[in-house]
mmCIF file of C-alpha atoms in Angstrom:
data_model
loop_
_atom_site.group_PDB
_atom_site.id
_atom_site.type_symbol
_atom_site.label_atom_id
_atom_site.label_comp_id
_atom_site.label_asym_id
_atom_site.label_seq_id
_atom_site.Cartn_x
_atom_site.Cartn_y
_atom_site.Cartn_z
ATOM 1 C CA MET A 1 0.080 0.018 -0.023
ATOM 2 C CA THR A 2 1.306 3.087 -1.065
ATOM 3 C CA ARG A 3 1.315 6.590 1.266
ATOM 4 C CA GLN A 4 -1.138 7.945 -0.852
ATOM 5 C CA GLN A 5 -3.385 5.191 -0.134
ATOM 6 C CA GLN A 6 -2.999 4.884 3.462
ATOM 7 C CA PRO A 7 -5.334 6.907 6.096
ATOM 8 C CA VAL A 8 -4.195 10.453 6.115
ATOM 9 C CA GLN A 9 -2.063 11.165 9.322
ATOM 10 C CA LEU A 10 -3.218 14.310 11.051
ATOM 11 C CA GLY A 11 -1.776 16.181 14.050
ATOM 12 C CA ILE A 12 -3.549 18.666 16.311
ATOM 13 C CA VAL A 13 -1.284 21.117 18.248
ATOM 14 C CA MET A 14 -3.964 22.738 20.827
ATOM 15 C CA ASP A 15 -4.218 23.412 24.591
ATOM 16 C CA PRO A 16 -4.560 20.498 27.364
ATOM 17 C CA ILE A 17 -7.367 18.556 25.783
ATOM 18 C CA GLU A 18 -9.121 18.299 29.062
ATOM 19 C CA THR A 19 -9.889 21.623 29.281
ATOM 20 C CA VAL A 20 -11.775 21.934 26.049
ATOM 21 C CA ALA A 21 -15.724 22.345 26.146
ATOM 22 C CA ALA A 22 -16.462 20.196 23.210
ATOM 23 C CA SER A 23 -20.005 21.527 23.074
ATOM 24 C CA LYS A 24 -18.906 24.645 21.558
ATOM 25 C CA ASP A 25 -15.215 23.916 20.276
ATOM 26 C CA SER A 26 -14.377 24.599 16.583
ATOM 27 C CA SER A 27 -11.270 22.313 17.099
ATOM 28 C CA VAL A 28 -13.592 19.287 18.267
ATOM 29 C CA ALA A 29 -15.814 19.567 14.917
ATOM 30 C CA MET A 30 -12.841 19.596 12.788
ATOM 31 C CA LEU A 31 -10.983 16.696 14.596
ATOM 32 C CA ARG A 32 -14.900 14.817 13.964
ATOM 33 C CA ALA A 33 -14.937 15.855 10.464
ATOM 34 C CA ALA A 34 -11.254 14.178 10.130
ATOM 35 C CA SER A 35 -12.330 11.099 12.016
ATOM 36 C CA ARG A 36 -15.573 10.371 9.736
ATOM 37 C CA ARG A 37 -12.914 10.221 6.811
ATOM 38 C CA GLY A 38 -11.101 7.510 8.511
ATOM 39 C CA TRP A 39 -8.369 9.824 9.126
ATOM 40 C CA GLN A 40 -5.785 9.077 12.095
ATOM 41 C CA LEU A 41 -5.696 11.677 14.528
ATOM 42 C CA HIS A 42 -2.929 12.317 16.858
ATOM 43 C CA TYR A 43 -2.491 15.049 19.534
ATOM 44 C CA LEU A 44 -0.100 17.325 20.990
ATOM 45 C CA THR A 45 0.332 20.487 23.372
ATOM 46 C CA PRO A 46 3.151 23.284 21.866
ATOM 47 C CA ALA A 47 5.332 21.713 25.004
ATOM 48 C CA ASP A 48 5.229 18.555 23.321
ATOM 49 C CA LEU A 49 7.037 19.866 20.304
ATOM 50 C CA TYR A 50 10.906 19.507 20.019
ATOM 51 C CA LEU A 51 13.531 19.744 17.932
ATOM 52 C CA ARG A 52 16.503 17.411 17.577
ATOM 53 C CA ASP A 53 19.299 17.813 14.960
ATOM 54 C CA GLY A 54 17.227 20.312 12.301
ATOM 55 C CA VAL A 55 14.512 17.799 12.315
ATOM 56 C CA ALA A 56 10.875 18.633 13.965
ATOM 57 C CA ARG A 57 9.795 16.189 16.619
ATOM 58 C CA GLY A 58 6.989 15.686 19.240
ATOM 59 C CA GLN A 59 5.660 13.502 21.902
ATOM 60 C CA SER A 60 2.129 12.721 20.381
ATOM 61 C CA THR A 61 -0.504 10.650 21.831
ATOM 62 C CA ALA A 62 -3.237 8.776 19.816
ATOM 63 C CA LEU A 63 -6.624 10.088 19.754
ATOM 64 C CA GLU A 64 -10.128 8.882 18.912
ATOM 65 C CA VAL A 65 -13.227 11.084 19.282
ATOM 66 C CA SER A 66 -17.046 10.571 19.354
ATOM 67 C CA GLU A 67 -19.945 12.306 18.366
ATOM 68 C CA ARG A 68 -21.035 12.577 21.991
ATOM 69 C CA ASP A 69 -19.858 15.856 23.688
ATOM 70 C CA GLU A 70 -19.716 14.025 27.068
ATOM 71 C CA GLN A 71 -16.367 11.703 26.996
ATOM 72 C CA TRP A 72 -16.129 12.991 23.754
ATOM 73 C CA TYR A 73 -12.144 11.747 23.165
ATOM 74 C CA ARG A 74 -10.111 8.725 24.192
ATOM 75 C CA LEU A 75 -6.350 8.954 24.158
ATOM 76 C CA GLY A 76 -4.020 5.986 23.134
ATOM 77 C CA ALA A 77 -0.646 5.153 23.145
ATOM 78 C CA VAL A 78 1.943 7.700 23.374
ATOM 79 C CA ARG A 79 5.084 7.793 20.811
ATOM 80 C CA ASP A 80 8.094 10.142 20.318
ATOM 81 C CA THR A 81 6.899 11.168 16.438
ATOM 82 C CA ASP A 82 8.947 12.561 13.753
ATOM 83 C CA LEU A 83 6.341 15.098 12.275
ATOM 84 C CA ARG A 84 7.540 14.476 8.839
ATOM 85 C CA SER A 85 5.765 11.147 8.894
ATOM 86 C CA TRP A 86 2.311 13.053 9.231
ATOM 87 C CA ASP A 87 0.530 14.516 6.158
ATOM 88 C CA VAL A 88 -1.024 17.355 8.112
ATOM 89 C CA ILE A 89 -1.049 19.397 11.588
ATOM 90 C CA LEU A 90 -3.583 21.583 12.475
ATOM 91 C CA MET A 91 -2.232 24.154 14.722
ATOM 92 C CA ARG A 92 -5.263 25.626 17.140
ATOM 93 C CA LYS A 93 -3.394 26.478 20.313
ATOM 94 C CA ASP A 94 -5.706 29.294 21.730
ATOM 95 C CA PRO A 95 -4.051 33.066 22.199
ATOM 96 C CA PRO A 96 -1.975 34.475 24.358
ATOM 97 C CA PHE A 97 0.586 35.017 21.176
ATOM 98 C CA ASN A 98 3.306 34.952 23.184
ATOM 99 C CA MET A 99 7.110 33.931 22.764
ATOM 100 C CA ASP A 100 6.044 30.271 23.413
ATOM 101 C CA TYR A 101 3.394 30.512 20.432
ATOM 102 C CA ILE A 102 6.108 31.858 18.428
ATOM 103 C CA TYR A 103 8.876 29.401 19.067
ATOM 104 C CA ALA A 104 6.072 26.543 18.433
ATOM 105 C CA THR A 105 5.532 27.911 14.909
ATOM 106 C CA TYR A 106 9.348 27.847 14.394
ATOM 107 C CA LEU A 107 9.201 23.996 14.830
ATOM 108 C CA LEU A 108 6.234 23.727 13.061
ATOM 109 C CA GLU A 109 7.545 25.366 9.999
ATOM 110 C CA MET A 110 10.364 22.916 10.140
ATOM 111 C CA ALA A 111 7.955 20.166 9.165
ATOM 112 C CA GLU A 112 6.315 22.485 6.740
ATOM 113 C CA LYS A 113 9.288 22.982 4.936
ATOM 114 C CA ALA A 114 9.528 19.002 4.867
ATOM 115 C CA GLY A 115 6.521 19.012 3.160
ATOM 116 C CA VAL A 116 3.601 18.538 5.515
ATOM 117 C CA CYS A 117 0.393 20.568 5.312
ATOM 118 C CA VAL A 118 0.513 23.097 8.222
ATOM 119 C CA VAL A 119 -2.930 25.201 8.942
ATOM 120 C CA ASN A 120 -2.574 27.696 9.204
ATOM 121 C CA ALA A 121 0.894 28.117 7.935
ATOM 122 C CA PRO A 122 3.429 29.000 10.697
ATOM 123 C CA ALA A 123 4.865 32.274 8.989
ATOM 124 C CA ALA A 124 1.603 33.750 8.221
ATOM 125 C CA LEU A 125 0.292 32.840 11.995
ATOM 126 C CA ARG A 126 3.521 35.244 13.150
ATOM 127 C CA ASP A 127 2.596 37.880 10.572
ATOM 128 C CA ALA A 128 -0.647 38.187 10.696
ATOM 129 C CA ASN A 129 -1.529 40.121 13.950
ATOM 130 C CA GLU A 130 -5.404 39.865 13.913
ATOM 131 C CA LYS A 131 -5.815 43.448 14.491
ATOM 132 C CA LEU A 132 -2.921 45.424 12.414
ATOM 133 C CA SER A 133 -3.480 43.108 9.498
ATOM 134 C CA THR A 134 -6.560 44.610 8.577
ATOM 135 C CA ALA A 135 -4.169 47.143 7.272
ATOM 136 C CA TRP A 136 -3.439 45.044 4.444
ATOM 137 C CA PHE A 137 -6.862 45.870 3.270
ATOM 138 C CA PRO A 138 -7.824 49.686 3.747
ATOM 139 C CA GLU A 139 -10.477 49.929 1.181
ATOM 140 C CA CYS A 140 -12.713 47.530 3.388
ATOM 141 C CA CYS A 141 -12.246 49.540 7.304
ATOM 142 C CA VAL A 142 -12.972 52.612 8.570
ATOM 143 C CA PRO A 143 -10.429 55.231 9.616
ATOM 144 C CA THR A 144 -7.556 53.630 11.734
ATOM 145 C CA LEU A 145 -4.838 54.789 13.416
ATOM 146 C CA VAL A 146 -2.287 52.814 15.243
ATOM 147 C CA SER A 147 -0.046 54.337 17.388
ATOM 148 C CA ALA A 148 2.483 54.668 21.017
ATOM 149 C CA GLN A 149 1.701 58.066 21.127
ATOM 150 C CA GLN A 150 -0.857 59.430 23.270
ATOM 151 C CA GLN A 151 -0.804 62.835 21.821
ATOM 152 C CA ARG A 152 -1.380 61.519 18.510
ATOM 153 C CA LEU A 153 -4.118 59.292 19.626
ATOM 154 C CA ARG A 154 -5.769 61.949 21.353
ATOM 155 C CA ASP A 155 -5.945 64.051 17.851
ATOM 156 C CA PHE A 156 -7.540 61.114 16.674
ATOM 157 C CA VAL A 157 -10.423 61.128 18.822
ATOM 158 C CA ASP A 158 -10.568 64.693 18.593
ATOM 159 C CA GLU A 159 -11.097 64.585 14.556
ATOM 160 C CA HIS A 160 -13.625 61.722 14.550
ATOM 161 C CA GLY A 161 -15.136 62.817 17.832
ATOM 162 C CA ASP A 162 -16.483 58.957 18.773
ATOM 163 C CA VAL A 163 -13.651 55.939 18.945
ATOM 164 C CA ILE A 164 -12.927 52.760 19.562
ATOM 165 C CA VAL A 165 -9.344 51.953 21.337
ATOM 166 C CA LYS A 166 -8.299 48.569 22.024
ATOM 167 C CA PRO A 167 -4.595 47.058 22.472
ATOM 168 C CA LEU A 168 -2.864 44.769 19.716
ATOM 169 C CA ASP A 169 -2.879 41.830 21.664
ATOM 170 C CA GLY A 170 -6.079 41.495 23.232
ATOM 171 C CA MET A 171 -8.999 38.676 22.572
ATOM 172 C CA GLY A 172 -12.714 38.457 24.081
ATOM 173 C CA GLY A 173 -13.007 41.933 24.269
ATOM 174 C CA ALA A 174 -10.552 42.713 26.998
ATOM 175 C CA SER A 175 -9.616 46.216 27.129
ATOM 176 C CA ILE A 176 -11.553 47.725 24.140
ATOM 177 C CA PHE A 177 -12.411 51.426 25.264
ATOM 178 C CA ARG A 178 -15.073 53.652 23.496
ATOM 179 C CA LEU A 179 -13.754 57.321 23.744
ATOM 180 C CA ARG A 180 -15.483 60.561 22.752
ATOM 181 C CA GLN A 181 -14.270 64.105 22.245
ATOM 182 C CA GLY A 182 -14.078 65.943 25.603
ATOM 183 C CA ASP A 183 -14.385 62.649 27.971
ATOM 184 C CA PRO A 184 -12.379 63.168 30.829
ATOM 185 C CA ASN A 185 -11.383 59.562 30.691
ATOM 186 C CA VAL A 186 -9.510 59.828 27.596
ATOM 187 C CA SER A 187 -5.909 60.737 29.002
ATOM 188 C CA VAL A 188 -5.994 57.950 31.701
ATOM 189 C CA VAL A 189 -7.636 55.427 28.998
ATOM 190 C CA LEU A 190 -4.432 56.332 26.699
ATOM 191 C CA GLU A 191 -2.270 56.291 29.399
ATOM 192 C CA THR A 192 -3.093 52.625 30.469
ATOM 193 C CA LEU A 193 -3.243 51.472 26.727
ATOM 194 C CA THR A 194 -0.122 53.096 25.766
ATOM 195 C CA ARG A 195 2.047 52.357 29.011
ATOM 196 C CA HIS A 196 2.774 55.872 28.895
ATOM 197 C CA ASN A 197 3.882 56.081 25.075
ATOM 198 C CA THR A 198 5.835 52.767 24.977
ATOM 199 C CA ARG A 199 2.989 50.422 23.473
ATOM 200 C CA GLN A 200 1.415 50.392 20.096
ATOM 201 C CA THR A 201 -2.449 51.275 20.116
ATOM 202 C CA MET A 202 -4.762 50.633 17.764
ATOM 203 C CA ALA A 203 -7.674 53.365 17.261
ATOM 204 C CA GLN A 204 -10.867 52.902 14.849
ATOM 205 C CA THR A 205 -13.794 55.421 14.360
ATOM 206 C CA PHE A 206 -16.938 54.028 16.177
ATOM 207 C CA ILE A 207 -19.278 51.744 13.964
ATOM 208 C CA PRO A 208 -22.749 52.487 15.301
ATOM 209 C CA ALA A 209 -23.989 49.273 13.340
ATOM 210 C CA ILE A 210 -22.193 47.592 16.600
ATOM 211 C CA SER A 211 -26.046 47.587 17.758
ATOM 212 C CA ALA A 212 -26.716 45.015 14.881
ATOM 213 C CA GLY A 213 -23.715 42.611 15.877
ATOM 214 C CA ASP A 214 -20.080 42.239 15.311
ATOM 215 C CA LYS A 215 -20.408 39.317 12.818
ATOM 216 C CA ARG A 216 -17.846 36.600 12.672
ATOM 217 C CA ILE A 217 -17.410 35.121 9.092
ATOM 218 C CA LEU A 218 -15.537 31.901 8.281
ATOM 219 C CA LEU A 219 -13.396 31.274 5.269
ATOM 220 C CA ILE A 220 -11.925 28.646 4.163
ATOM 221 C CA ASP A 221 -9.234 28.840 1.722
ATOM 222 C CA GLY A 222 -10.675 32.125 0.492
ATOM 223 C CA GLU A 223 -14.277 31.396 0.119
ATOM 224 C CA PRO A 224 -17.098 32.711 2.870
ATOM 225 C CA VAL A 225 -19.300 30.489 4.465
ATOM 226 C CA SER A 226 -23.013 31.536 3.553
ATOM 227 C CA TRP A 227 -23.799 32.267 7.413
ATOM 228 C CA GLY A 228 -22.107 34.104 10.105
ATOM 229 C CA LEU A 229 -22.603 34.255 13.724
ATOM 230 C CA ALA A 230 -23.637 37.939 14.951
ATOM 231 C CA ARG A 231 -22.432 38.820 18.441
ATOM 232 C CA ILE A 232 -24.830 41.166 19.566
ATOM 233 C CA PRO A 233 -23.909 43.732 22.768
ATOM 234 C CA ALA A 234 -25.574 43.151 25.594
ATOM 235 C CA PRO A 235 -27.642 46.189 26.743
ATOM 236 C CA GLY A 236 -25.364 49.033 27.829
ATOM 237 C CA GLU A 237 -22.270 47.443 26.270
ATOM 238 C CA THR A 238 -20.557 48.241 23.041
ATOM 239 C CA ARG A 239 -18.435 45.064 22.800
ATOM 240 C CA GLY A 240 -20.291 41.977 20.979
ATOM 241 C CA ASN A 241 -17.445 39.279 22.274
ATOM 242 C CA LEU A 242 -19.473 36.604 23.541
ATOM 243 C CA ALA A 243 -16.618 36.586 26.798
ATOM 244 C CA ALA A 244 -17.823 40.410 27.197
ATOM 245 C CA GLY A 245 -21.991 38.869 27.797
ATOM 246 C CA GLY A 246 -22.855 39.398 23.922
ATOM 247 C CA THR A 247 -25.499 37.389 22.268
ATOM 248 C CA GLY A 248 -24.772 35.026 19.072
ATOM 249 C CA VAL A 249 -27.396 35.075 16.355
ATOM 250 C CA VAL A 250 -26.766 32.996 13.021
ATOM 251 C CA VAL A 251 -27.362 35.015 9.887
ATOM 252 C CA ALA A 252 -26.924 34.933 6.288
ATOM 253 C CA ILE A 253 -24.012 37.470 5.085
ATOM 254 C CA THR A 254 -24.548 40.283 3.168
ATOM 255 C CA ALA A 255 -23.613 41.662 -0.696
ATOM 256 C CA ARG A 256 -20.965 43.983 1.075
ATOM 257 C CA GLU A 257 -19.742 40.805 3.459
ATOM 258 C CA ARG A 258 -19.079 38.754 0.190
ATOM 259 C CA TRP A 259 -17.336 41.965 -1.521
ATOM 260 C CA ILE A 260 -15.109 42.435 1.653
ATOM 261 C CA CYS A 261 -14.322 38.752 1.286
ATOM 262 C CA GLN A 262 -13.551 38.909 -2.282
ATOM 263 C CA GLN A 263 -10.718 41.824 -1.787
ATOM 264 C CA ILE A 264 -9.309 39.787 1.004
ATOM 265 C CA ALA A 265 -9.150 36.006 -0.485
ATOM 266 C CA PRO A 266 -6.150 36.350 -2.371
ATOM 267 C CA THR A 267 -3.830 37.624 0.235
ATOM 268 C CA LEU A 268 -5.461 34.889 2.737
ATOM 269 C CA ARG A 269 -4.530 32.147 0.000
ATOM 270 C CA GLN A 270 -1.035 33.772 -1.007
ATOM 271 C CA ARG A 271 0.010 33.394 2.920
ATOM 272 C CA GLY A 272 -1.276 29.923 3.300
ATOM 273 C CA LEU A 273 -3.835 30.897 5.574
ATOM 274 C CA LEU A 274 -6.787 28.580 4.706
ATOM 275 C CA PHE A 275 -8.801 28.986 7.859
ATOM 276 C CA VAL A 276 -9.575 32.393 8.741
ATOM 277 C CA GLY A 277 -12.485 34.412 10.809
ATOM 278 C CA ILE A 278 -12.963 38.015 10.240
ATOM 279 C CA ASP A 279 -15.001 39.961 12.127
ATOM 280 C CA VAL A 280 -17.158 42.789 10.296
ATOM 281 C CA ILE A 281 -19.153 45.408 11.945
ATOM 282 C CA GLY A 282 -21.673 47.362 9.466
ATOM 283 C CA ASP A 283 -20.193 47.062 6.417
ATOM 284 C CA TYR A 284 -16.914 47.285 7.755
ATOM 285 C CA LEU A 285 -13.777 44.699 8.363
ATOM 286 C CA THR A 286 -12.737 45.063 12.256
ATOM 287 C CA GLU A 287 -10.157 41.864 12.570
ATOM 288 C CA VAL A 288 -8.558 38.942 10.734
ATOM 289 C CA ASN A 289 -8.593 35.927 13.263
ATOM 290 C CA VAL A 290 -5.703 33.229 12.615
ATOM 291 C CA THR A 291 -4.794 31.358 15.491
ATOM 292 C CA SER A 292 -7.543 29.282 16.315
ATOM 293 C CA PRO A 293 -11.020 30.885 14.869
ATOM 294 C CA THR A 294 -14.127 29.707 16.230
ATOM 295 C CA CYS A 295 -18.105 29.785 16.246
ATOM 296 C CA ILE A 296 -18.354 26.598 13.848
ATOM 297 C CA ARG A 297 -20.162 24.719 16.400
ATOM 298 C CA GLU A 298 -22.655 27.598 16.767
ATOM 299 C CA ILE A 299 -23.047 28.277 12.907
ATOM 300 C CA ASP A 300 -23.438 24.206 12.301
ATOM 301 C CA ALA A 301 -26.068 24.091 14.880
ATOM 302 C CA ALA A 302 -28.108 26.487 13.191
ATOM 303 C CA GLN A 303 -28.077 25.832 9.867
ATOM 304 C CA ASP A 304 -27.260 21.982 9.580
ATOM 305 C CA LEU A 305 -23.884 22.738 8.338
ATOM 306 C CA ASP A 306 -20.743 20.616 8.285
ATOM 307 C CA ILE A 307 -18.066 23.804 8.245
ATOM 308 C CA GLY A 308 -15.046 21.350 9.848
ATOM 309 C CA GLY A 309 -15.904 18.904 6.868
ATOM 310 C CA GLN A 310 -15.746 21.936 4.467
ATOM 311 C CA LEU A 311 -12.386 22.229 5.794
ATOM 312 C CA MET A 312 -11.069 18.738 5.697
ATOM 313 C CA ASP A 313 -12.219 18.587 1.839
ATOM 314 C CA ALA A 314 -10.036 21.935 1.250
ATOM 315 C CA ILE A 315 -6.959 20.048 3.035
ATOM 316 C CA GLU A 316 -7.750 16.932 1.038
ATOM 317 C CA LYS A 317 -7.750 19.171 -2.163
ATOM 318 C CA ARG A 318 -3.918 20.506 -0.982
ATOM 319 C CA LEU A 319 -2.806 17.090 -0.247
ATOM 320 C CA HIS A 320 -3.620 16.172 -3.515
ATOM 321 C CA ARG A 321 -2.341 18.765 -5.433
ATOM 322 C CA ALA A 322 1.010 18.415 -3.411
ATOM 323 C CA SER A 323 0.868 14.298 -4.225
ATOM 324 C CA THR A 324 0.918 14.741 -7.985
#
């Protein structure tokens, strides 16, 4: 039996598996889709990766998954693995995006250079800051400033009157502030976010359409899923993040959102970003999420989709191209 006739060997790098809530985790949807295809699954955490004499290796654990959300996985034998023996590696470690995360991408890049399909591409994970990468597509964005200088940010607030400011490394709605011209908290907020003119901070004009939700749209190889998850802010909030109390509603994506996806798709493909979750408020792109995009389970459940299966289809096409 040739390698191409053997089951696909898929490794997943993720947080400790016992911490995963199967009922809402997108990685679980991916693993189930791969299992239904008969692929063999292997599990690691970033700390299980290592490099020996230029070869990326890992202490991996055989993994079986079920369709049940209770007791959804079973771990098997632990083995020392040359990552070059696998066909696919999913990098699904959640933020924080810190130096340990970056080191993991360096090791995975060694496997990628040896021919393993790594999703998403390790270099792209390092390069695509989820807030700053919107700057690749200015035609899709509201007026935006990134600066460590409080005065420049204060001038931006004065110019636009109503502004959102946030750190470049935040997640889940943490440390996102809405500032208006004349707000007495402008100085203290900017001092805090910039750490007294030493940390780059993003400012964007406020988008009133946030009241209708901050929509997560998933793209697979540049093609959007037809339904997105609108995270609608709780009363009195300007943040739609579910972690900040927002409510998720699955809605069809609009013509404008499809246009945004068309603008960004070539860059995503070029950079090896196979699975991406963009955030759109009203008519504007606000974030490009590449590390471990979520919301598969919510969209699947509402529309009887199999987004994980669509991703595995895209991976299969890549593997086929690589083998021919």
